[in-house]
Every structure is written in structure tokens, then in C-alpha cells.
């Protein structure tokens, strides 16, 4: 069968995409990577927006439904809620990543969207906090739209545009958070939790339909099988530099998400219990706006400059703004510090995932990104566990102080990672500590 002629709008950028993508992606069908990026971006806004419209308000839901008002007891329930959700995610995400390399990356994105559309609204059926945690564990086993989207974007985008593409995806995550936080706060305040969880499921469903209809994945099971023939097993094939990137991702996840379960509690501590859902919603939306700006700007900078010039200032600002949140005395102060914190940290993970894409084998990027996402959630899981202990023993504000210290610990680990990567030849061809090649 003859290969069809490319469409008239086929450009050099599209040729670059097809030339740079290997590992199960068929060379017979051109990949319109910009179109793919647009629809994955929109799909992620919907799915993350659905999640953010309900999950940040779980502390209020537990308090109101089961009458748990003690700060210490509620903190422990929230710690367990996030811990077991992340535990399930960490166990299953690498499995989904390996399946993506075998059977297709788009399939994994659809799996996460459609199943989450069913499972998240089922949280309303939990008769006690214990069963709510069980429901969270089950739902998290099938979730993972972000890791699936990252893998799909990396395998259908030219390598020299990975920073821009991953940064754009990060902006979608924060856009979804902004929309979800704001909408969720209003929905919970005016209509209650039943409507909020129903909206969560509908948005996941719409995200799946959008990806199903418009996202391209020229994946070939036959070519994927051929690409991995004769390769060494995953674990022996991972270099020291890649393990260091994984460690960076874990530490960044711990520091960035250390305080996430307790935003509503901090709002109550600063302002009092009146209109907690409303204030939590707008403060979270303001913070997400910082993440939107950061994701797009940082992603582009990663394609132009050394990661050192992007990562180090971001880490220092992130640490300082965590300390500012710890001593905040008003909601505007807290919201402003949180906005700058997200502005600084929103692009850190795109930096690290962009580096990972350059040193991971193309045929195993689903596996590597799945493992990285699972380890990222391990960091979030550990963060929720440790932060629960901190809030129980020394109080809520010290959660933010501890997060600021964790960001400072990331700096020496980052420089050790760069030194380790300099000693190896990147798989995808470019050095990670040099200025990125231009499009010429």
C-alpha cells in the first residue's frame, strides 16, 4: 500500500516531529504535533479542572458530613486520605507506563479519563471516612491523566521542542486547577458536595471524549515490539544520572505538595470558619494562575537556556515564599505568597521531565515517564505522611516552614544530578547543561 501524500499544510515542524519520534510510532503517518498539543492541553484542562472542583474541599466534606472538628484529628484523616491515594497511584502508574509502550499512549490517556469519570463521583457513597479512603485508593489505581499526557506529548513532539511542549502541558494543569478551584468553591458554597462530585465526573468524561476524537497517536504495536527486542531490562538500563533525576522529582514533589491538603485548614486558621470553601477556592485559583504563567514561560526558557539558569532561582524563591506563608496573618498575604510560590515552582517539574526525555530511550519513554510519575506521587505520598505528623505534633504553620527547608535541600541534589549527567552521553542526543539547539 502506498504511503499517502502529506496534506498541503504539512510543514518543516511536522517533518521534525516525524523524524524525531521513534519507539512504536509508525513512520507511515505524519504526526501533527502542534495540533496534538492543543487538544491534549484542552483535555488536561478539563480533567484537572474536574479533579480540582472537588478534591481540595475534602477536609470540609469530612468535617461537615461526619462532624470531625478537631484540627489534629482532621489532619490525620486528611493525611491518610492523601497517603493511600498516592500509594495506589505509585504502585500502578509504572504498570500503565509499561502498557503504554506496548499498546499505545493514547489508550492510557483514555483509560484514565473514562474510569475516573465513573469512580470519583462514587466518593459520595462512602458511609465513613474509612470507606472514603478505600474509595480514594481504588480510584487512584486507575487515574493518571497527567503522566499519560506527558508520555503522549513527548513521543509525538520533536525533541528540540520538548521543553515548550511540557511547559505548555504544565500550564494546562494549572489552568485546570484555577478553573476547578474557582468553580468548585462556588459550587460547594451554593449547591453542595453532591453537585461538585457530579461535575467532577462530567468533566473527566468530556476530557476523554475530546482526546478520543481529536488526539492522534500513530502507535504501532508491531513496531513497538520490534523496538524493544534485544534491549536490556529496565532496571539495569537506568543510569546513575537518571536515578538522580528521579530523586529530584521525588524531592520536588514532597516540597511542592507538602502543604496542599491543608489549604482549607490554613484559611480557617487565618480568617475563621466563615465561607471557608469560597476563600479556599479563590486563593487556590490565584495560586494556580501563578502556575499557568510559570509553566509556559519556564518551558520556553528550557528550550533556550541551561537548566541551571532556570531551576536555581525558582528553588530559592519557592523556599522563601514557603516561609512567608508560614507567618501569614491575612488572606491577601497568604494568597500573594502562594501566588509567587506557584510562579516559582510551576515550571520545576517541566525542567526535570524535559531533561529526562533527553536521556531516556525513545522506545521506553512510556515506562520511564510512568516510573517518574509514580515516584513523583511517592514524593506527594511521603509529603502527606510527614506533614500529617508535623501538624499533629507542632501545628499547622510549621508545615510551611518544613516545606521551605525542603526546597533548600533540593539545591545540592540538583547540582549533583547535573554532574552525574555530564559523565554520560544523553540517549536522545543533546547535552542537558548546554544551551539548546535552535530550529535551524
CSV table of N, CA, C and O in Angstrom, one decimal, residues 243-295:
chain,number,residue,atom,x,y,z
A,243,UNK,N,18.7,8.0,37.7
A,243,UNK,CA,18.2,7.8,39.1
A,243,UNK,C,18.2,9.1,39.9
A,243,UNK,O,17.4,9.4,40.7
A,244,UNK,N,19.2,10.0,39.6
A,244,UNK,CA,19.3,11.3,40.3
A,244,UNK,C,18.2,12.2,39.8
A,244,UNK,O,17.6,12.9,40.7
A,245,UNK,N,17.8,12.1,38.6
A,245,UNK,CA,16.6,12.9,38.1
A,245,UNK,C,15.4,12.4,38.9
A,245,UNK,O,14.5,13.2,39.3
A,246,UNK,N,15.2,11.1,39.0
A,246,UNK,CA,14.1,10.5,39.8
A,246,UNK,C,14.1,11.1,41.2
A,246,UNK,O,13.0,11.4,41.7
A,247,UNK,N,15.3,11.1,41.8
A,247,UNK,CA,15.4,11.7,43.2
A,247,UNK,C,14.9,13.1,43.2
A,247,UNK,O,14.2,13.5,44.2
A,248,UNK,N,15.4,13.9,42.2
A,248,UNK,CA,14.9,15.3,42.2
A,248,UNK,C,13.4,15.4,42.1
A,248,UNK,O,12.8,16.3,42.7
A,249,UNK,N,12.8,14.6,41.2
A,249,UNK,CA,11.4,14.6,41.1
A,249,UNK,C,10.7,14.3,42.4
A,249,UNK,O,9.7,14.9,42.7
A,250,UNK,N,11.2,13.3,43.1
A,250,UNK,CA,10.6,12.9,44.4
A,250,UNK,C,10.7,14.1,45.4
A,250,UNK,O,9.7,14.5,46.0
A,251,UNK,N,11.9,14.7,45.5
A,251,UNK,CA,12.1,15.8,46.5
A,251,UNK,C,11.2,17.0,46.1
A,251,UNK,O,10.7,17.6,47.0
A,252,UNK,N,11.2,17.3,44.8
A,252,UNK,CA,10.4,18.4,44.4
A,252,UNK,C,8.9,18.2,44.7
A,252,UNK,O,8.2,19.1,45.1
A,253,UNK,N,8.4,17.0,44.5
A,253,UNK,CA,7.0,16.7,44.8
A,253,UNK,C,6.7,16.8,46.3
A,253,UNK,O,5.7,17.3,46.7
A,254,UNK,N,7.7,16.3,47.1
A,254,UNK,CA,7.4,16.5,48.5
A,254,UNK,C,7.3,17.9,48.9
A,254,UNK,O,6.4,18.3,49.6
A,255,UNK,N,8.3,18.7,48.5
A,255,UNK,CA,8.3,20.1,48.9
A,255,UNK,C,7.1,20.9,48.3
A,255,UNK,O,6.5,21.7,49.0
A,256,UNK,N,6.8,20.7,47.0
A,256,UNK,CA,5.7,21.4,46.4
A,256,UNK,C,4.3,21.1,47.0
A,256,UNK,O,3.5,21.9,47.0
A,257,UNK,N,4.1,19.8,47.3
A,257,UNK,CA,2.8,19.4,47.7
A,257,UNK,C,2.7,19.1,49.2
A,257,UNK,O,1.7,18.6,49.7
A,258,UNK,N,3.7,19.6,50.0
A,258,UNK,CA,3.7,19.3,51.4
A,258,UNK,C,2.5,19.9,52.1
A,258,UNK,O,1.9,19.3,53.0
A,259,UNK,N,2.1,21.1,51.6
A,259,UNK,CA,1.0,21.8,52.3
A,259,UNK,C,-0.4,21.7,51.6
A,259,UNK,O,-1.4,22.2,52.1
A,260,UNK,N,-0.4,21.0,50.5
A,260,UNK,CA,-1.7,21.0,49.7
A,260,UNK,C,-2.9,20.6,50.4
A,260,UNK,O,-4.0,21.1,50.2
A,261,UNK,N,-2.8,19.5,51.2
A,261,UNK,CA,-4.1,19.0,51.9
A,261,UNK,C,-4.6,20.0,52.9
A,261,UNK,O,-5.8,19.8,53.4
A,262,UNK,N,-3.9,21.0,53.3
A,262,UNK,CA,-4.2,21.8,54.4
A,262,UNK,C,-4.5,23.3,54.1
A,262,UNK,O,-4.6,24.1,55.0
A,263,UNK,N,-4.8,23.6,52.8
A,263,UNK,CA,-5.1,25.0,52.4
A,263,UNK,C,-6.4,25.4,53.1
A,263,UNK,O,-6.4,26.5,53.7
A,264,UNK,N,-7.4,24.6,53.1
A,264,UNK,CA,-8.7,24.9,53.7
A,264,UNK,C,-8.5,25.2,55.2
A,264,UNK,O,-9.1,26.1,55.8
A,265,UNK,N,-7.6,24.3,55.9
A,265,UNK,CA,-7.4,24.5,57.3
A,265,UNK,C,-6.6,25.8,57.6
A,265,UNK,O,-6.9,26.4,58.6
A,266,UNK,N,-5.7,26.1,56.7
A,266,UNK,CA,-5.0,27.4,56.9
A,266,UNK,C,-5.9,28.6,56.7
A,266,UNK,O,-5.8,29.6,57.5
A,267,UNK,N,-6.8,28.5,55.8
A,267,UNK,CA,-7.8,29.6,55.6
A,267,UNK,C,-8.6,29.8,56.8
A,267,UNK,O,-8.8,30.9,57.3
A,268,UNK,N,-9.0,28.7,57.4
A,268,UNK,CA,-9.8,28.8,58.7
A,268,UNK,C,-9.0,29.3,59.8
A,268,UNK,O,-9.5,30.1,60.7
A,269,UNK,N,-7.7,29.0,59.9
A,269,UNK,CA,-6.9,29.4,61.0
A,269,UNK,C,-6.6,30.9,60.9
A,269,UNK,O,-6.6,31.7,61.9
A,270,UNK,N,-6.5,31.5,59.6
A,270,UNK,CA,-6.2,32.9,59.4
A,270,UNK,C,-7.5,33.7,59.5
A,270,UNK,O,-7.6,34.7,60.2
A,271,UNK,N,-8.6,33.2,58.9
A,271,UNK,CA,-9.8,34.0,58.8
A,271,UNK,C,-11.0,33.6,59.6
A,271,UNK,O,-11.9,34.4,59.9
A,272,UNK,N,-11.0,32.3,60.1
A,272,UNK,CA,-12.1,31.8,60.8
A,272,UNK,C,-12.9,30.9,59.9
A,272,UNK,O,-12.7,30.7,58.7
A,273,UNK,N,-14.0,30.3,60.5
A,273,UNK,CA,-14.7,29.2,59.8
A,273,UNK,C,-15.7,29.8,58.7
A,273,UNK,O,-16.3,29.0,58.0
A,274,UNK,N,-15.9,31.1,58.7
A,274,UNK,CA,-17.0,31.6,57.8
A,274,UNK,C,-16.5,31.5,56.3
A,274,UNK,O,-15.4,32.0,56.0
A,275,UNK,N,-17.3,30.9,55.5
A,275,UNK,CA,-17.1,30.9,54.0
A,275,UNK,C,-15.8,30.3,53.6
A,275,UNK,O,-15.1,30.7,52.8
A,276,UNK,N,-15.4,29.2,54.3
A,276,UNK,CA,-14.1,28.6,54.1
A,276,UNK,C,-14.0,28.1,52.7
A,276,UNK,O,-12.9,28.2,52.0
A,277,UNK,N,-15.0,27.4,52.1
A,277,UNK,CA,-14.9,26.9,50.8
A,277,UNK,C,-14.7,28.0,49.8
A,277,UNK,O,-13.9,27.8,48.8
A,278,UNK,N,-15.4,29.1,49.9
A,278,UNK,CA,-15.3,30.2,49.0
A,278,UNK,C,-13.9,30.7,49.0
A,278,UNK,O,-13.3,30.9,48.0
A,279,UNK,N,-13.3,31.0,50.2
A,279,UNK,CA,-12.0,31.6,50.3
A,279,UNK,C,-10.9,30.6,49.8
A,279,UNK,O,-9.9,31.0,49.2
A,280,UNK,N,-11.1,29.3,50.1
A,280,UNK,CA,-10.2,28.3,49.7
A,280,UNK,C,-10.2,28.3,48.1
A,280,UNK,O,-9.1,28.1,47.5
A,281,UNK,N,-11.3,28.4,47.5
A,281,UNK,CA,-11.4,28.4,46.1
A,281,UNK,C,-10.7,29.5,45.4
A,281,UNK,O,-9.9,29.3,44.5
A,282,UNK,N,-10.9,30.7,45.9
A,282,UNK,CA,-10.3,31.9,45.2
A,282,UNK,C,-8.8,31.9,45.5
A,282,UNK,O,-8.0,32.3,44.6
A,283,UNK,N,-8.4,31.5,46.7
A,283,UNK,CA,-6.9,31.5,47.0
A,283,UNK,C,-6.2,30.5,46.1
A,283,UNK,O,-5.1,30.7,45.6
A,284,UNK,N,-6.8,29.3,46.0
A,284,UNK,CA,-6.2,28.2,45.2
A,284,UNK,C,-6.2,28.7,43.7
A,284,UNK,O,-5.3,28.3,43.0
A,285,UNK,N,-7.2,29.4,43.3
A,285,UNK,CA,-7.3,29.9,41.9
A,285,UNK,C,-6.2,30.9,41.6
A,285,UNK,O,-5.5,30.8,40.6
A,286,UNK,N,-5.9,31.8,42.6
A,286,UNK,CA,-4.8,32.8,42.4
A,286,UNK,C,-3.5,32.0,42.3
A,286,UNK,O,-2.6,32.4,41.5
A,287,UNK,N,-3.3,31.0,43.2
A,287,UNK,CA,-2.0,30.3,43.1
A,287,UNK,C,-1.9,29.6,41.8
A,287,UNK,O,-0.8,29.5,41.2
A,288,UNK,N,-3.0,29.0,41.3
A,288,UNK,CA,-2.9,28.3,40.0
A,288,UNK,C,-2.6,29.2,38.9
A,288,UNK,O,-1.9,28.8,37.9
A,289,UNK,N,-3.0,30.5,39.0
A,289,UNK,CA,-2.7,31.4,37.9
A,289,UNK,C,-1.1,31.6,37.9
A,289,UNK,O,-0.6,31.7,36.8
A,290,UNK,N,-0.5,31.6,39.0
A,290,UNK,CA,1.0,31.6,39.0
A,290,UNK,C,1.6,30.4,38.3
A,290,UNK,O,2.6,30.5,37.6
A,291,UNK,N,1.0,29.3,38.5
A,291,UNK,CA,1.4,28.1,37.9
A,291,UNK,C,1.3,28.1,36.4
A,291,UNK,O,2.1,27.6,35.6
A,292,UNK,N,0.2,28.7,35.9
A,292,UNK,CA,-0.1,28.8,34.5
A,292,UNK,C,1.0,29.7,33.8
A,292,UNK,O,1.6,29.3,32.8
A,293,UNK,N,1.3,30.8,34.4
A,293,UNK,CA,2.3,31.7,33.9
A,293,UNK,C,3.7,31.0,33.9
A,293,UNK,O,4.5,31.0,32.9
A,294,UNK,N,4.0,30.3,35.0
A,294,UNK,CA,5.3,29.7,35.2
A,294,UNK,C,5.5,28.6,34.2
A,294,UNK,O,6.6,28.4,33.6
A,295,UNK,N,4.5,27.7,34.0
A,295,UNK,CA,4.6,26.6,33.1
A,295,UNK,C,5.0,27.0,31.7
A,295,UNK,O,5.9,26.4,31.1
